[in-house]
Coordinates of C-alpha atoms in Angstrom, one line a residue:
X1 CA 78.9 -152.1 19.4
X2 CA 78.5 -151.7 15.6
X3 CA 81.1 -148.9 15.9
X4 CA 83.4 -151.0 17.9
X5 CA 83.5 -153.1 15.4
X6 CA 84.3 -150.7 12.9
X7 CA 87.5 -149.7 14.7
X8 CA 90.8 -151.1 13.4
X9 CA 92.1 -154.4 15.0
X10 CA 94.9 -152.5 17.0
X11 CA 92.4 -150.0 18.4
X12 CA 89.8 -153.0 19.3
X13 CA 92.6 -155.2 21.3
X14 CA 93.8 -151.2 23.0
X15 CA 90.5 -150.7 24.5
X16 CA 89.8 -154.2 25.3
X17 CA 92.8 -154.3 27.2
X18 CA 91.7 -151.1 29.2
X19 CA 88.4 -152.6 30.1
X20 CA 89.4 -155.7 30.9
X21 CA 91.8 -154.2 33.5
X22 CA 90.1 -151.3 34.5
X23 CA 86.4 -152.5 34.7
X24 CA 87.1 -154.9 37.2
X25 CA 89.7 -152.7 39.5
X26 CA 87.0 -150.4 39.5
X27 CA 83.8 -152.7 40.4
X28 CA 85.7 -154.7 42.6
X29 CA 87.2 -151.7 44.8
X30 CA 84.1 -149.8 45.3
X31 CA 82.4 -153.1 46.2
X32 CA 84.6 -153.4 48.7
X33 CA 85.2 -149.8 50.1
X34 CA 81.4 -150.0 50.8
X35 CA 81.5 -153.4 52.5
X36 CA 84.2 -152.0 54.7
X37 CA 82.8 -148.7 55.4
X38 CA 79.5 -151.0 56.1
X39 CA 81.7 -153.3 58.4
X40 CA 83.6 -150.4 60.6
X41 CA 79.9 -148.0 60.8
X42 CA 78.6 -151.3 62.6
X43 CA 81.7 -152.2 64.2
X44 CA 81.6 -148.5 65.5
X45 CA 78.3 -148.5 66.2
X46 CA 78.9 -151.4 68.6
X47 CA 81.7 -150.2 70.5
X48 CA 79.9 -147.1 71.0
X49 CA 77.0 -149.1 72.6
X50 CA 79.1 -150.9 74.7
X51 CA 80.9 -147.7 76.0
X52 CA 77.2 -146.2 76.5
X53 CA 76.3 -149.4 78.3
X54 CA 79.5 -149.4 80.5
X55 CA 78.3 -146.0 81.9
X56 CA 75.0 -146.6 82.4
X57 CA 76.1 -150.1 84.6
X58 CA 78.9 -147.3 86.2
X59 CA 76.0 -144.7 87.2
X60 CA 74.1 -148.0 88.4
X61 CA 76.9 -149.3 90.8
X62 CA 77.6 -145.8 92.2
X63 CA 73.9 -144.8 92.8
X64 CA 73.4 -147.5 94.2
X65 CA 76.2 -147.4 96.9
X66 CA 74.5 -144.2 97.4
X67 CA 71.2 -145.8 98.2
X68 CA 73.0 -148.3 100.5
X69 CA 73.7 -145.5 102.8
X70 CA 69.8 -144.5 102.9
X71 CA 69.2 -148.3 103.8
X72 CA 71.6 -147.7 106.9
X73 CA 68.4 -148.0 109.6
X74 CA 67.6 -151.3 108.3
X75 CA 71.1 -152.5 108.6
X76 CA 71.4 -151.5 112.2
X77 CA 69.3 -151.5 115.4
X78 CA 70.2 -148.4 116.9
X79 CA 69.5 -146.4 113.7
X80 CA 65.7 -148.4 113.3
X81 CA 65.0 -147.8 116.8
X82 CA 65.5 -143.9 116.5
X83 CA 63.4 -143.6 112.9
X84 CA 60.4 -145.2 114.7
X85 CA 60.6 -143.5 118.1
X86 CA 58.6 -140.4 119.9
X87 CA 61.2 -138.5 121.5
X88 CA 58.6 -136.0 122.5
X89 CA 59.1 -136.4 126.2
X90 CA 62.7 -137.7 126.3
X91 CA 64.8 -134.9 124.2
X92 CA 68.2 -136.3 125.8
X93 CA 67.8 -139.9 124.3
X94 CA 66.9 -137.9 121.0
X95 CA 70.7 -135.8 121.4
X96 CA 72.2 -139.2 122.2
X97 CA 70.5 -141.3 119.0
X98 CA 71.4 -138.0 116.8
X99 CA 75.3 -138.8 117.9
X100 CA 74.6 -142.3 117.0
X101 CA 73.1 -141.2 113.2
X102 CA 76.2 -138.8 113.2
X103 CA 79.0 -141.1 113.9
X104 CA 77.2 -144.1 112.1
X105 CA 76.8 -141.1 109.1
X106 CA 80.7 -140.3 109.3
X107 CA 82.0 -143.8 109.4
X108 CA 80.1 -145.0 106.0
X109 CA 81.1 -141.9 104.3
X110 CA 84.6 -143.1 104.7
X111 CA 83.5 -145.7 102.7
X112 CA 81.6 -143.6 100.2
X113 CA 83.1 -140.3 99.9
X114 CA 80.7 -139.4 97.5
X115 CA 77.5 -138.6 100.1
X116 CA 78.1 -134.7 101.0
X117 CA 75.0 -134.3 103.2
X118 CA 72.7 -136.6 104.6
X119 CA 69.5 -135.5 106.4
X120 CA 67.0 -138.5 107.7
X121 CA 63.7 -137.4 109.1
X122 CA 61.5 -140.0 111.5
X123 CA 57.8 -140.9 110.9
X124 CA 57.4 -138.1 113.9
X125 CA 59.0 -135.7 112.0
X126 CA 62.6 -135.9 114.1
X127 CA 65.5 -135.3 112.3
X128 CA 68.9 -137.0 112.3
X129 CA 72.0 -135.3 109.8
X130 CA 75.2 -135.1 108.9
X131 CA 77.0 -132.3 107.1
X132 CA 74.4 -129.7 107.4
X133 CA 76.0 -126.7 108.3
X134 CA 73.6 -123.4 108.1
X135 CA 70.4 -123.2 109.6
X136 CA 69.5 -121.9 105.4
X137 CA 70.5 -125.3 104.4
X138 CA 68.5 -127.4 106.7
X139 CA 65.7 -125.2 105.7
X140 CA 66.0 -126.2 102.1
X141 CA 66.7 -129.9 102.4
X142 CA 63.4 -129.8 104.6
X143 CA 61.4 -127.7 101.7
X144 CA 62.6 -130.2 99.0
X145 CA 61.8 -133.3 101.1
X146 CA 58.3 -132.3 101.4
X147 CA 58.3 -131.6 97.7
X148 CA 59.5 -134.4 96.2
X149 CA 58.0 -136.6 98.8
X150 CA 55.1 -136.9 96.8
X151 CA 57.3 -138.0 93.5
X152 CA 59.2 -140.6 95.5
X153 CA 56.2 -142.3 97.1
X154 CA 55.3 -143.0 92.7
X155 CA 58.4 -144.1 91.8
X156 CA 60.7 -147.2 91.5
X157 CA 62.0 -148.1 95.0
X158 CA 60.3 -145.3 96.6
X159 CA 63.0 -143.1 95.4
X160 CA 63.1 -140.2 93.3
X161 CA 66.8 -138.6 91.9
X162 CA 66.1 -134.6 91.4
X163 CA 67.4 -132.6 88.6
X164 CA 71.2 -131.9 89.4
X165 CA 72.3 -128.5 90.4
X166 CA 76.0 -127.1 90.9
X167 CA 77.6 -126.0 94.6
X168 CA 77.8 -122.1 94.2
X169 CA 81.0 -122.7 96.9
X170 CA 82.5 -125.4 95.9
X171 CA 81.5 -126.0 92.4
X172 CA 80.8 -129.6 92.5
X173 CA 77.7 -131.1 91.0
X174 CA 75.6 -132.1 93.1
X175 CA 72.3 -134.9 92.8
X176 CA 70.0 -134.8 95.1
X177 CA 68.2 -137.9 96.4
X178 CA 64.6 -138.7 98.4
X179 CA 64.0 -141.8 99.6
X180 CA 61.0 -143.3 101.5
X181 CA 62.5 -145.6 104.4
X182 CA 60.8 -148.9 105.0
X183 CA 60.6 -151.2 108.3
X184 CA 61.8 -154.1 107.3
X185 CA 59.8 -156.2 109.9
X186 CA 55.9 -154.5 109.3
X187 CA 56.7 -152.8 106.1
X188 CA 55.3 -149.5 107.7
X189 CA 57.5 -146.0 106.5
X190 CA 60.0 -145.2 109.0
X191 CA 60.6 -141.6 107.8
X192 CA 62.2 -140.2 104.8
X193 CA 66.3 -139.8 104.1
X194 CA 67.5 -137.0 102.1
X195 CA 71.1 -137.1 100.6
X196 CA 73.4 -135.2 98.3
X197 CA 75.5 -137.2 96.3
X198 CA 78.7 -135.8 94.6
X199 CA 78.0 -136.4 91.6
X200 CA 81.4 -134.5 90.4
X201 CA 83.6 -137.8 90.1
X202 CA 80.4 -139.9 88.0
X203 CA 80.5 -136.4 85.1
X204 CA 84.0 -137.0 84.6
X205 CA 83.9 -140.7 84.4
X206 CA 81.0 -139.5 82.1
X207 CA 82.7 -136.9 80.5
X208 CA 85.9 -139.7 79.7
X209 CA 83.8 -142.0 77.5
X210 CA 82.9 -138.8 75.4
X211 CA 85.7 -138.1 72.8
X212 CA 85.5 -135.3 70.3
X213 CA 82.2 -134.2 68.9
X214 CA 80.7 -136.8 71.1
X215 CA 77.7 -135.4 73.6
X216 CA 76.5 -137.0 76.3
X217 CA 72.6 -136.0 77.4
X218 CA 70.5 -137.2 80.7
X219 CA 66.8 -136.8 80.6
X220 CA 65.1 -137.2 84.1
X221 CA 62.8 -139.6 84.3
X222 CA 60.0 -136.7 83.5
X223 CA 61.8 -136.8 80.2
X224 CA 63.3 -133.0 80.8
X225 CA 66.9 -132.3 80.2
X226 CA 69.1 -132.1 83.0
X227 CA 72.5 -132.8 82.4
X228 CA 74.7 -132.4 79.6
X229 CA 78.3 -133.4 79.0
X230 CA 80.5 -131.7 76.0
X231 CA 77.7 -130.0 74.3
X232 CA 80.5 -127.8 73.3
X233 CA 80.9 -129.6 70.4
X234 CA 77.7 -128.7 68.3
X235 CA 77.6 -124.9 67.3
X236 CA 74.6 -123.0 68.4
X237 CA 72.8 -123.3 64.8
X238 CA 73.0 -127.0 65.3
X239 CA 71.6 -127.0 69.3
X240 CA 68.1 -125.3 67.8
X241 CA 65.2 -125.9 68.9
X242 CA 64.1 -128.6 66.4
X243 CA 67.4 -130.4 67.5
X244 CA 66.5 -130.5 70.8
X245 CA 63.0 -131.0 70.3
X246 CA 64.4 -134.4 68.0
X247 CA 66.4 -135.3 70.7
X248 CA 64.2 -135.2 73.4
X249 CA 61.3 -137.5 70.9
X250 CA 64.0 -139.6 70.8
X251 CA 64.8 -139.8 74.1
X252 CA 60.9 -140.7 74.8
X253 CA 61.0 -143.3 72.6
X254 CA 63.0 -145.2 74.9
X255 CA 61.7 -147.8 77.1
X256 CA 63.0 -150.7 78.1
X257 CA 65.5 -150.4 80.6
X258 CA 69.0 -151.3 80.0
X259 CA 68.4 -151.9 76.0
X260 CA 70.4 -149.7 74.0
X261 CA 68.2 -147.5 71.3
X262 CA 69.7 -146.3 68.4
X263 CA 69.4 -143.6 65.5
X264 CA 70.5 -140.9 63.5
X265 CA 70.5 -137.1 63.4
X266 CA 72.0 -134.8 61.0
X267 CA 72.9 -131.1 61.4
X268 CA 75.3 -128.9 59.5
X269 CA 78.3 -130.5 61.3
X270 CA 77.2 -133.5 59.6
X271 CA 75.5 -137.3 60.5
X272 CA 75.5 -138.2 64.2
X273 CA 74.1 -141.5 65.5
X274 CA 72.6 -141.3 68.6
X275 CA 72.4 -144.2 71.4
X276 CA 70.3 -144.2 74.1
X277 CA 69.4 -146.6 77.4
X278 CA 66.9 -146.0 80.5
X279 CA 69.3 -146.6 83.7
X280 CA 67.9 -148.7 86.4
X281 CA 68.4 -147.3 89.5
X282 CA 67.8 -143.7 88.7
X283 CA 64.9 -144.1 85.8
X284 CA 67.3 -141.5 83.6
X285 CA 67.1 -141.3 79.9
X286 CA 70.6 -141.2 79.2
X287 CA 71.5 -139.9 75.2
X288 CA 74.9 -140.4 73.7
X289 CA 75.3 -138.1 70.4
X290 CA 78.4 -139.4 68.5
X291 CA 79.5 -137.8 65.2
X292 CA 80.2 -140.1 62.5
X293 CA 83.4 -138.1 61.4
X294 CA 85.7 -140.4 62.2
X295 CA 83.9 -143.2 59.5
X296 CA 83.6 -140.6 57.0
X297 CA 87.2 -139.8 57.6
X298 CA 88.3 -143.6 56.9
X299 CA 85.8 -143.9 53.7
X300 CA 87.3 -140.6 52.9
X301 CA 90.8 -142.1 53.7
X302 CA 89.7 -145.9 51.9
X303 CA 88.0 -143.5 48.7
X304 CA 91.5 -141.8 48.2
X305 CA 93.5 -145.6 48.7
X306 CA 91.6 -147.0 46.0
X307 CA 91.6 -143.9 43.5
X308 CA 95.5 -144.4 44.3
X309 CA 95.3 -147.8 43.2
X310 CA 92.8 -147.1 40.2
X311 CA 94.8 -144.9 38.9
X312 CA 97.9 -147.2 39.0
X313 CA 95.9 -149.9 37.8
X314 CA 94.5 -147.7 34.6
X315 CA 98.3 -146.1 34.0
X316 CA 99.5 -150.1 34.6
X317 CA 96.5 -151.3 31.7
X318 CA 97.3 -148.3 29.5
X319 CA 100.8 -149.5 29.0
X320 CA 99.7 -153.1 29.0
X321 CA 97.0 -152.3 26.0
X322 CA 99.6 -150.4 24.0
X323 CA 102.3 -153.5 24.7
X324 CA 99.8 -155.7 23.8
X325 CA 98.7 -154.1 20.4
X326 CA 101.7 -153.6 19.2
X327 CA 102.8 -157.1 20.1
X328 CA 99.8 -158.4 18.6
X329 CA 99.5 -156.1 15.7
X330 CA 103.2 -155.7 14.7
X331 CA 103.1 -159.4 12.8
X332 CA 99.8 -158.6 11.1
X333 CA 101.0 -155.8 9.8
X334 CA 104.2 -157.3 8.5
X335 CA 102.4 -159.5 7.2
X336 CA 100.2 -157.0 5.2
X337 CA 103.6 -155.4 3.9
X338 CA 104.9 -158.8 2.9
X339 CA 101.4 -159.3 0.8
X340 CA 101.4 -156.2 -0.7
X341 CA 104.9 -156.6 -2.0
X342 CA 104.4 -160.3 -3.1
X343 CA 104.4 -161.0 -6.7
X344 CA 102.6 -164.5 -7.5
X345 CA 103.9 -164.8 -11.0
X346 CA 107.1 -165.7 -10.3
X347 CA 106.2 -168.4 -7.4
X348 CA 107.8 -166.9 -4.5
X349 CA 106.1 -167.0 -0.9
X350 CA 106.3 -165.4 2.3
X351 CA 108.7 -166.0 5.2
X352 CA 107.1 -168.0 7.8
X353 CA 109.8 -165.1 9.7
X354 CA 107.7 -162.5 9.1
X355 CA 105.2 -163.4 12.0
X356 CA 107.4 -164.7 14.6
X357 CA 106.3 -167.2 16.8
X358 CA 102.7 -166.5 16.5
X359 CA 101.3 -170.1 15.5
X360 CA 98.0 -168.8 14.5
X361 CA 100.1 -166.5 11.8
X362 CA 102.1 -169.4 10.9
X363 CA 98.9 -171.0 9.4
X364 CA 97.1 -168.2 7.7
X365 CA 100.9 -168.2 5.9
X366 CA 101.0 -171.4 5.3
X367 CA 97.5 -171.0 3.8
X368 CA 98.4 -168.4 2.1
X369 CA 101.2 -170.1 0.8
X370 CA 99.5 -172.9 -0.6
X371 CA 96.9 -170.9 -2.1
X372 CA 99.6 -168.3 -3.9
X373 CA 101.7 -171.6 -5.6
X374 CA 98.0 -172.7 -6.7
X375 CA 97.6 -170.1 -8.2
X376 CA 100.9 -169.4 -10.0
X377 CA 100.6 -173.0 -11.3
X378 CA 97.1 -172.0 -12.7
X379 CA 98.7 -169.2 -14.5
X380 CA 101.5 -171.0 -15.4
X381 CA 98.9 -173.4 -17.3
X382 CA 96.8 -170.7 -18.7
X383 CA 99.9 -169.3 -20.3
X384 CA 101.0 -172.5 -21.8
X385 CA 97.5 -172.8 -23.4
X386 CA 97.4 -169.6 -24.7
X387 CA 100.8 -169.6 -26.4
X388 CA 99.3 -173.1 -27.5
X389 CA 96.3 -171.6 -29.1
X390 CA 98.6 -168.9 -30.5
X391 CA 100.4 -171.1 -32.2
X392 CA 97.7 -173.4 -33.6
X393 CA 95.9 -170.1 -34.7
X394 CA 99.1 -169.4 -36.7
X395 CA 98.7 -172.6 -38.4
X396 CA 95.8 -172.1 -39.3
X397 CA 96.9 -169.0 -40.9
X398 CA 99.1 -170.6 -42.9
X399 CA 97.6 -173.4 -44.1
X400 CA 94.7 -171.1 -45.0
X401 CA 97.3 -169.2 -46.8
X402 CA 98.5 -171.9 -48.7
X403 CA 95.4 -173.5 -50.0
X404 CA 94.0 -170.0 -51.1
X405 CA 97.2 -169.6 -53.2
X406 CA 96.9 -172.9 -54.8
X407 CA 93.5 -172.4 -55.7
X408 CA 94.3 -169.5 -57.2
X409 CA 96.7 -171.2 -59.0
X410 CA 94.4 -173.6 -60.4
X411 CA 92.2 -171.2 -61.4
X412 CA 95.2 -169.5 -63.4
X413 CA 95.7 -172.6 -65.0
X414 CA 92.1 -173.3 -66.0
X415 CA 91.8 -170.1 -67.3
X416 CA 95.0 -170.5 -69.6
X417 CA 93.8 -173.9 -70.6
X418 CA 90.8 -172.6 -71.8
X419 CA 92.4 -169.8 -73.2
X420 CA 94.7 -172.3 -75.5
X421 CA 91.6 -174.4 -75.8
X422 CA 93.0 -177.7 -73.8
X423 CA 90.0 -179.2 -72.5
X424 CA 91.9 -182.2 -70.8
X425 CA 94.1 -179.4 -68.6
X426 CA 90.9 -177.4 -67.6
X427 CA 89.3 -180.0 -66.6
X428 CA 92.2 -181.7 -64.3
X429 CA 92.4 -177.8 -62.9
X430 CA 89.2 -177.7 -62.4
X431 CA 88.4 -180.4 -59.8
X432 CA 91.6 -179.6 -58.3
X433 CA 90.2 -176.2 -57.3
X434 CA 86.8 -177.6 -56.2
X435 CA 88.5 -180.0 -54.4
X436 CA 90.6 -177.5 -52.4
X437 CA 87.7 -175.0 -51.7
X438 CA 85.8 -177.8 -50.7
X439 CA 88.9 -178.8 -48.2
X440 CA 88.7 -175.2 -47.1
X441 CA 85.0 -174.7 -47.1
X442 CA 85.0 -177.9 -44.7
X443 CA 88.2 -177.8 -42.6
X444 CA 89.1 -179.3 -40.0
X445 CA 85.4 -181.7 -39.6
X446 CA 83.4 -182.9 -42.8
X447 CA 80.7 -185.3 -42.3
X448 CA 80.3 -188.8 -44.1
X449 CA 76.7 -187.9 -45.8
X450 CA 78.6 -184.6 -47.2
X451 CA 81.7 -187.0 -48.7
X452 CA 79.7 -189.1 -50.2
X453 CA 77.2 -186.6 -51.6
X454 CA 80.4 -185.1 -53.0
X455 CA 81.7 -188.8 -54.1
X456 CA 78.1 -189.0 -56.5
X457 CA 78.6 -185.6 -57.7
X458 CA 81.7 -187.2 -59.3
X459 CA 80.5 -190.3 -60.3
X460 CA 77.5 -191.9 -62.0
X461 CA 75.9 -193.6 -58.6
X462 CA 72.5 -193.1 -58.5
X463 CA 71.4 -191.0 -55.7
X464 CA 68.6 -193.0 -54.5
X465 CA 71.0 -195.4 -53.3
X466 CA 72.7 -193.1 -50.8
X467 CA 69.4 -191.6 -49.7

């Protein structure tokens, strides 16, 4: 500060001008590039929920269409009455109620195209299906059912979603489902339905709410990784094995169904926030990687909007300091000049011109003014007295001059008197020249004891009357 201070007024108003212009633009625009990179993260963060809560409430409505179609035998008669019957001894009602399954099984799919095979077994062990179409198949569907039987009968609803798997023919993904079947009169199990669900059309309503560097992950609800949806995006550094591992902990953390989760990961592509949500009908962890590019491509952006206007700002106060210091500094330095040129001994003053319109310069002139014709009137006096005491001194001189020569010449005269013996002459020459030493001895102040001392001298008074 001390510096500062030590800097010439022009410089001082030049860099006061630069902070007061670009301080501010500065404070003020980074203040405010944060609040609105703050405001769009959690604006984007929002949407991005919402899209990840739009799928999950999509999965739920088509899974659960799905699981409509298991519910069939409680719906109607005809398909109850063949899921609790013994058709040990009456094979051709069995053929006749596996016609009913199969027409019933081909009219609902109209409605939902999405069931590819359906396969209901009895509590006897009878089974009813539709789209099975190698003896292989069946064989399968009936391995699986007895295998994931066991899940189903612990999960929600008595239903258990297995890991997804692709169709080596016709390449469509397919999810398998297991369902225990209830009698909705007793309560007792009816049997078990088995189902394949295209789950082709769901990935690519999936796969639509994923943009760019977005990856969409489902987690069974044994926490393992079973689907995921543009994991092209990540390069295989970032999709390591602590990645994974981060993502799965994450998606174990989740637990209340239908709330969305949130965090962050970061990898050498960069931040990612991750969303998350258990879906209801299925018991999936479903994980929604989203890369944060496109907020650090509008802070980037926002960054590069403000440096524009900084720098337009600083170029815009650079010219405005100089302008101003030179406005403000021009008068005071005509003002200098007109001081340094002044002369104050012949009374002139300065031109109120001289500092333009700047009323604050008007006064110091003025002042000045006023103090310059005080002082040429003091010199002005001081010269008369001294050509005043010039002259007295003079006369002084002179009559100095003048008494010493007539004392001299009353000496002269006494000396000739008493030369040619006149005692009356020497004596009149001699008080003359006493008297005029004593006039010189004495000039200009005598006192009134030393007059009269010199009165007695003269005369015969006695002294002890003056004392």
């Amino acid at each position: 500060m001390k510096k500062i201070h030590q800097l010439s007024f022009r410089m001082q108003i030049f860099l006061s001008s630069l902070i007061l212009v670009i301080f501010p633009t500065v404070l003020l625009s980074t203040i405010n590039a944060i609040s609105k990179t703050s405001t769009i993260t959690s604006e984007y963060n929002t949407s991005t929920a919402a899209t990840l809560t739009q799928m999950n409430q999509s999965l739920d409505t088509l899974l659960e269409n799905a699981l409509k179609i298991a519910d069939t035998p409680l719906l109607n008669d005809d398909a109850r009455k063949a899921m609790i019957t013994n058709y040990e001894k009456d094979y051709l009602s069995y053929a006749q109620d596996f016609n009913v399954f199969r027409n019933l099984m081909r009219q609902t799919n109209q409605l939902n195209s999405s069931m590819l095979t359906v396969y209901f077994q009895n509590r006897y062990g009878y089974s009813f299906e539709y789209n099975v179409k190698t003896a292989q198949q069946r064989h399968t569907i009936e391995s699986n059912m007895e295998k994931w039987k066991k899940i189903a009968e612990t999960s929600k609803n008595r239903t258990y979603f297995a890991p997804l798997h692709t169709d080596s023919s016709t390449g469509h993904s397919i999810l398998p489902m297991v369902k225990i079947l209830l009698d909705r009169y007793d309560y007792r199990e009816t049997g078990l339905c088995y189902a394949e669900i295209d789950f082709t059309p769901i990935m690519e309503i999936l796969s639509s709410s994923c943009e760019t560097q977005n990856t969409l992950l489902i987690y069974n609800a044994d926490n393992k990784l079973t689907c995921t949806i543009n994991l092209a995006s990540f390069s295989e550094a970032d999709i390591s094995s602590s990645v994974l591992s981060k993502l799965e902990d994450f998606s174990n953390t989740l637990t209340s169904q239908g709330a969305i989760g949130q965090s962050t990961l970061k990898t050498s592509l960069g931040q990612f926030v991750i969303n998350g949500c258990i879906n209801n009908t299925t018991q999936w962890h479903i994980v929604q990687i989203i890369s944060n590019e496109k907020i650090a491509h509008t802070f980037h952006d926002t960054i590069i909007s403000y440096l524009g206007i900084f720098l337009f700002c600083a170029l815009l106060g650079l010219i405005l300091a100089i302008f101003l210091s030179r406005i403000l500094t021009r008068p005071v330095s005509n003002l200098c000049h007109e001081i340094d040129i002044l002369d104050p001994s012949d009374g002139t003053q300065i031109d109120l011109k001289s500092c333009g319109s700047n009323q604050e310069l008007r006064k110091l002139i003025d002042s000045f003014n006023g103090m310059s014709q005080r002082l040429f009137l003091s010199l002005k006096q001081n010269y008369e007295i001294q050509i005043a005491e010039q002259q007295m001194r003079v006369q002084m001189l002179q009559f100095q001059i003048n008494h010493h020569f007539l004392h001299n010449t009353l000496n002269v005269i006494k000396s000739l008197a008493e030369i040619h013996d006149v005692p009356e002459i020497e004596t009149i020459a001699t008080c003359m020249s006493e008297l005029v030493r004593y006039n010189l001895e004495k000039f200009p102040v005598a006192t009134l004891q030393e007059e009269l001392q010199r009165y007695c001298s003269h005369t015969t008074i006695p002294r002890g009357v003056l004392a």
